[in-house]
Amino acid sequence: IKPEMFAIDWVQLQDGQLFSGDGSQNEQYFGFGAEVYAVADGTVVSVRTDMPETPVGEPPTTVHGPLDYVGDHVVVQIR
């Protein structure tokens, strides 16, 4: 089983749009900085919050090993 097999990347839309303005800044995306809620009770098994923001449209420069590909994340085990 691959870790991303059960992953979901959510986006926040407003009037069918992902961002306001031209979308060139992370802060223009509606989901940027939004609170995240679990769909059900579970156990948090992994958290990472120390990855620097990558500018929109730029390749990541902070990926140095396998665990860096995931970026900032929260993994919740739900049974």
GROMACS .gro file of N, CA and C in nm:
model
  237
    1ILE      N    1   0.085  -0.118   0.000
    1ILE     CA    2   0.000   0.000   0.000
    1ILE      C    3   0.089   0.123   0.000
    2LYS      N    4   0.059   0.215  -0.089
    2LYS     CA    5   0.132   0.342  -0.094
    2LYS      C    6   0.065   0.441   0.001
    3PRO      N    7   0.143   0.523   0.072
    3PRO     CA    8   0.084   0.618   0.168
    3PRO      C    9  -0.020   0.711   0.106
    4GLU      N   10   0.002   0.751  -0.019
    4GLU     CA   11  -0.092   0.845  -0.081
    4GLU      C   12  -0.218   0.777  -0.132
    5MET      N   13  -0.227   0.646  -0.119
    5MET     CA   14  -0.341   0.572  -0.169
    5MET      C   15  -0.473   0.622  -0.109
    6PHE      N   16  -0.470   0.664   0.017
    6PHE     CA   17  -0.591   0.708   0.084
    6PHE      C   18  -0.588   0.858   0.115
    7ALA      N   19  -0.500   0.931   0.051
    7ALA     CA   20  -0.488   1.075   0.077
    7ALA      C   21  -0.593   1.152  -0.003
    8ILE      N   22  -0.633   1.264   0.053
    8ILE     CA   23  -0.726   1.353  -0.016
    8ILE      C   24  -0.669   1.494  -0.005
    9ASP      N   25  -0.654   1.560  -0.118
    9ASP     CA   26  -0.615   1.701  -0.119
    9ASP      C   27  -0.741   1.782  -0.143
   10TRP      N   28  -0.782   1.858  -0.041
   10TRP     CA   29  -0.903   1.939  -0.051
   10TRP      C   30  -0.867   2.078  -0.100
   11VAL      N   31  -0.956   2.139  -0.174
   11VAL     CA   32  -0.942   2.278  -0.214
   11VAL      C   33  -1.068   2.352  -0.171
   12GLN      N   34  -1.056   2.480  -0.148
   12GLN     CA   35  -1.171   2.561  -0.109
   12GLN      C   36  -1.207   2.652  -0.226
   13LEU      N   37  -1.332   2.649  -0.265
   13LEU     CA   38  -1.381   2.731  -0.376
   13LEU      C   39  -1.476   2.839  -0.325
   14GLN      N   40  -1.476   2.951  -0.393
   14GLN     CA   41  -1.576   3.055  -0.372
   14GLN      C   42  -1.626   3.096  -0.510
   15ASP      N   43  -1.754   3.081  -0.532
   15ASP     CA   44  -1.814   3.108  -0.663
   15ASP      C   45  -1.742   3.033  -0.774
   16GLY      N   46  -1.701   2.908  -0.745
   16GLY     CA   47  -1.635   2.824  -0.844
   16GLY      C   48  -1.489   2.857  -0.870
   17GLN      N   49  -1.433   2.947  -0.794
   17GLN     CA   50  -1.294   2.990  -0.815
   17GLN      C   51  -1.205   2.940  -0.701
   18LEU      N   52  -1.078   2.911  -0.732
   18LEU     CA   53  -0.979   2.868  -0.632
   18LEU      C   54  -0.915   2.984  -0.559
   19PHE      N   55  -0.911   3.101  -0.623
   19PHE     CA   56  -0.837   3.214  -0.568
   19PHE      C   57  -0.899   3.345  -0.612
   20SER      N   58  -0.859   3.452  -0.545
   20SER     CA   59  -0.897   3.587  -0.589
   20SER      C   60  -0.775   3.651  -0.652
   21GLY      N   61  -0.795   3.753  -0.731
   21GLY     CA   62  -0.682   3.817  -0.797
   21GLY      C   63  -0.630   3.729  -0.910
   22ASP      N   64  -0.499   3.736  -0.933
   22ASP     CA   65  -0.441   3.659  -1.043
   22ASP      C   66  -0.388   3.522  -1.001
   23GLY      N   67  -0.397   3.489  -0.871
   23GLY     CA   68  -0.353   3.358  -0.823
   23GLY      C   69  -0.203   3.341  -0.816
   24SER      N   70  -0.130   3.450  -0.820
   24SER     CA   71   0.016   3.441  -0.820
   24SER      C   72   0.076   3.434  -0.679
   25GLN      N   73  -0.006   3.457  -0.576
   25GLN     CA   74   0.041   3.454  -0.438
   25GLN      C   75  -0.034   3.347  -0.361
   26ASN      N   76   0.035   3.273  -0.276
   26ASN     CA   77  -0.030   3.169  -0.196
   26ASN      C   78  -0.149   3.226  -0.119
   27GLU      N   79  -0.135   3.346  -0.066
   27GLU     CA   80  -0.239   3.407   0.017
   27GLU      C   81  -0.366   3.437  -0.060
   28GLN      N   82  -0.362   3.436  -0.194
   28GLN     CA   83  -0.480   3.461  -0.275
   28GLN      C   84  -0.572   3.338  -0.286
   29TYR      N   85  -0.522   3.223  -0.246
   29TYR     CA   86  -0.602   3.100  -0.252
   29TYR      C   87  -0.692   3.092  -0.129
   30PHE      N   88  -0.819   3.063  -0.150
   30PHE     CA   89  -0.917   3.068  -0.042
   30PHE      C   90  -0.886   2.970   0.071
   31GLY      N   91  -0.822   2.859   0.040
   31GLY     CA   92  -0.790   2.761   0.142
   31GLY      C   93  -0.663   2.792   0.220
   32PHE      N   94  -0.586   2.890   0.177
   32PHE     CA   95  -0.460   2.922   0.243
   32PHE      C   96  -0.486   2.970   0.386
   33GLY      N   97  -0.427   2.902   0.482
   33GLY     CA   98  -0.443   2.941   0.622
   33GLY      C   99  -0.574   2.900   0.686
   34ALA      N  100  -0.658   2.827   0.611
   34ALA     CA  101  -0.787   2.787   0.664
   34ALA      C  102  -0.771   2.676   0.769
   35GLU      N  103  -0.865   2.670   0.862
   35GLU     CA  104  -0.865   2.561   0.960
   35GLU      C  105  -0.900   2.431   0.889
   36VAL      N  106  -0.846   2.323   0.942
   36VAL     CA  107  -0.871   2.190   0.886
   36VAL      C  108  -0.940   2.105   0.992
   37TYR      N  109  -1.045   2.036   0.951
   37TYR     CA  110  -1.121   1.951   1.042
   37TYR      C  111  -1.118   1.808   0.991
   38ALA      N  112  -1.117   1.712   1.083
   38ALA     CA  113  -1.125   1.571   1.045
   38ALA      C  114  -1.270   1.536   1.016
   39VAL      N  115  -1.289   1.442   0.927
   39VAL     CA  116  -1.423   1.399   0.891
   39VAL      C  117  -1.486   1.311   0.999
   40ALA      N  118  -1.400   1.252   1.084
   40ALA     CA  119  -1.448   1.164   1.191
   40ALA      C  120  -1.345   1.164   1.302
   41ASP      N  121  -1.384   1.112   1.418
   41ASP     CA  122  -1.289   1.097   1.527
   41ASP      C  123  -1.180   1.000   1.486
   42GLY      N  124  -1.061   1.026   1.532
   42GLY     CA  125  -0.948   0.939   1.501
   42GLY      C  126  -0.828   0.978   1.584
   43THR      N  127  -0.716   0.919   1.552
   43THR     CA  128  -0.591   0.945   1.621
   43THR      C  129  -0.495   1.012   1.525
   44VAL      N  130  -0.443   1.127   1.565
   44VAL     CA  131  -0.341   1.195   1.483
   44VAL      C  132  -0.214   1.113   1.497
   45VAL      N  133  -0.163   1.064   1.384
   45VAL     CA  134  -0.044   0.980   1.386
   45VAL      C  135   0.079   1.049   1.328
   46SER      N  136   0.058   1.162   1.261
   46SER     CA  137   0.173   1.234   1.204
   46SER      C  138   0.133   1.378   1.177
   47VAL      N  139   0.224   1.470   1.209
   47VAL     CA  140   0.203   1.612   1.182
   47VAL      C  141   0.336   1.671   1.138
   48ARG      N  142   0.333   1.754   1.036
   48ARG     CA  143   0.451   1.830   0.996
   48ARG      C  144   0.406   1.970   0.958
   49THR      N  145   0.474   2.070   1.014
   49THR     CA  146   0.436   2.210   0.989
   49THR      C  147   0.556   2.300   0.962
   50ASP      N  148   0.672   2.242   0.934
   50ASP     CA  149   0.794   2.323   0.923
   50ASP      C  150   0.844   2.345   0.781
   51MET      N  151   0.768   2.303   0.682
   51MET     CA  152   0.813   2.322   0.543
   51MET      C  153   0.784   2.466   0.500
   52PRO      N  154   0.881   2.531   0.437
   52PRO     CA  155   0.857   2.668   0.389
   52PRO      C  156   0.754   2.667   0.274
   53GLU      N  157   0.682   2.776   0.261
   53GLU     CA  158   0.587   2.789   0.150
   53GLU      C  159   0.663   2.797   0.018
   54THR      N  160   0.611   2.728  -0.083
   54THR     CA  161   0.666   2.736  -0.218
   54THR      C  162   0.583   2.835  -0.297
   55PRO      N  163   0.649   2.932  -0.363
   55PRO     CA  164   0.571   3.028  -0.443
   55PRO      C  165   0.490   2.956  -0.551
   56VAL      N  166   0.374   3.010  -0.583
   56VAL     CA  167   0.286   2.953  -0.684
   56VAL      C  168   0.363   2.941  -0.816
   57GLY      N  169   0.354   2.824  -0.878
   57GLY     CA  170   0.415   2.803  -1.009
   57GLY      C  171   0.564   2.773  -1.006
   58GLU      N  172   0.624   2.772  -0.888
   58GLU     CA  173   0.767   2.745  -0.876
   58GLU      C  174   0.788   2.601  -0.832
   59PRO      N  175   0.895   2.537  -0.881
   59PRO     CA  176   0.924   2.402  -0.831
   59PRO      C  177   0.974   2.410  -0.686
   60PRO      N  178   0.941   2.310  -0.606
   60PRO     CA  179   0.988   2.312  -0.467
   60PRO      C  180   1.140   2.301  -0.460
   61THR      N  181   1.200   2.378  -0.372
   61THR     CA  182   1.346   2.374  -0.354
   61THR      C  183   1.384   2.312  -0.220
   62THR      N  184   1.285   2.271  -0.143
   62THR     CA  185   1.311   2.219  -0.008
   62THR      C  186   1.292   2.068   0.001
   63VAL      N  187   1.277   2.002  -0.113
   63VAL     CA  188   1.259   1.857  -0.113
   63VAL      C  189   1.397   1.793  -0.123
   64HIS      N  190   1.441   1.734  -0.012
   64HIS     CA  191   1.574   1.674  -0.007
   64HIS      C  192   1.570   1.525   0.021
   65GLY      N  193   1.457   1.474   0.063
   65GLY     CA  194   1.443   1.331   0.094
   65GLY      C  195   1.300   1.289   0.080
   66PRO      N  196   1.273   1.158   0.088
   66PRO     CA  197   1.138   1.106   0.068
   66PRO      C  198   1.031   1.171   0.155
   67LEU      N  199   1.060   1.198   0.281
   67LEU     CA  200   0.959   1.256   0.370
   67LEU      C  201   0.925   1.401   0.335
   68ASP      N  202   1.013   1.467   0.260
   68ASP     CA  203   0.987   1.606   0.220
   68ASP      C  204   0.881   1.617   0.111
   69TYR      N  205   0.859   1.512   0.034
   69TYR     CA  206   0.761   1.517  -0.074
   69TYR      C  207   0.619   1.539  -0.022
   70VAL      N  208   0.592   1.494   0.098
   70VAL     CA  209   0.459   1.508   0.156
   70VAL      C  210   0.431   1.652   0.195
   71GLY      N  211   0.535   1.726   0.230
   71GLY     CA  212   0.518   1.865   0.274
   71GLY      C  213   0.449   1.871   0.410
   72ASP      N  214   0.396   1.988   0.443
   72ASP     CA  215   0.321   2.002   0.567
   72ASP      C  216   0.197   1.915   0.556
   73HIS      N  217   0.164   1.847   0.666
   73HIS     CA  218   0.052   1.755   0.660
   73HIS      C  219   0.003   1.718   0.799
   74VAL      N  220  -0.115   1.662   0.801
   74VAL     CA  221  -0.172   1.598   0.920
   74VAL      C  222  -0.226   1.464   0.874
   75VAL      N  223  -0.186   1.357   0.941
   75VAL     CA  224  -0.238   1.224   0.909
   75VAL      C  225  -0.321   1.178   1.028
   76VAL      N  226  -0.446   1.145   1.000
   76VAL     CA  227  -0.539   1.100   1.104
   76VAL      C  228  -0.578   0.956   1.071
   77GLN      N  229  -0.556   0.868   1.167
   77GLN     CA  230  -0.600   0.729   1.151
   77GLN      C  231  -0.744   0.720   1.200
   78ILE      N  232  -0.834   0.682   1.110
   78ILE     CA  233  -0.976   0.671   1.142
   78ILE      C  234  -1.015   0.524   1.128
   79ARG      N  235  -1.083   0.475   1.229
   79ARG     CA  236  -1.126   0.333   1.224
   79ARG      C  237  -1.275   0.323   1.224
   0.00000   0.00000   0.00000
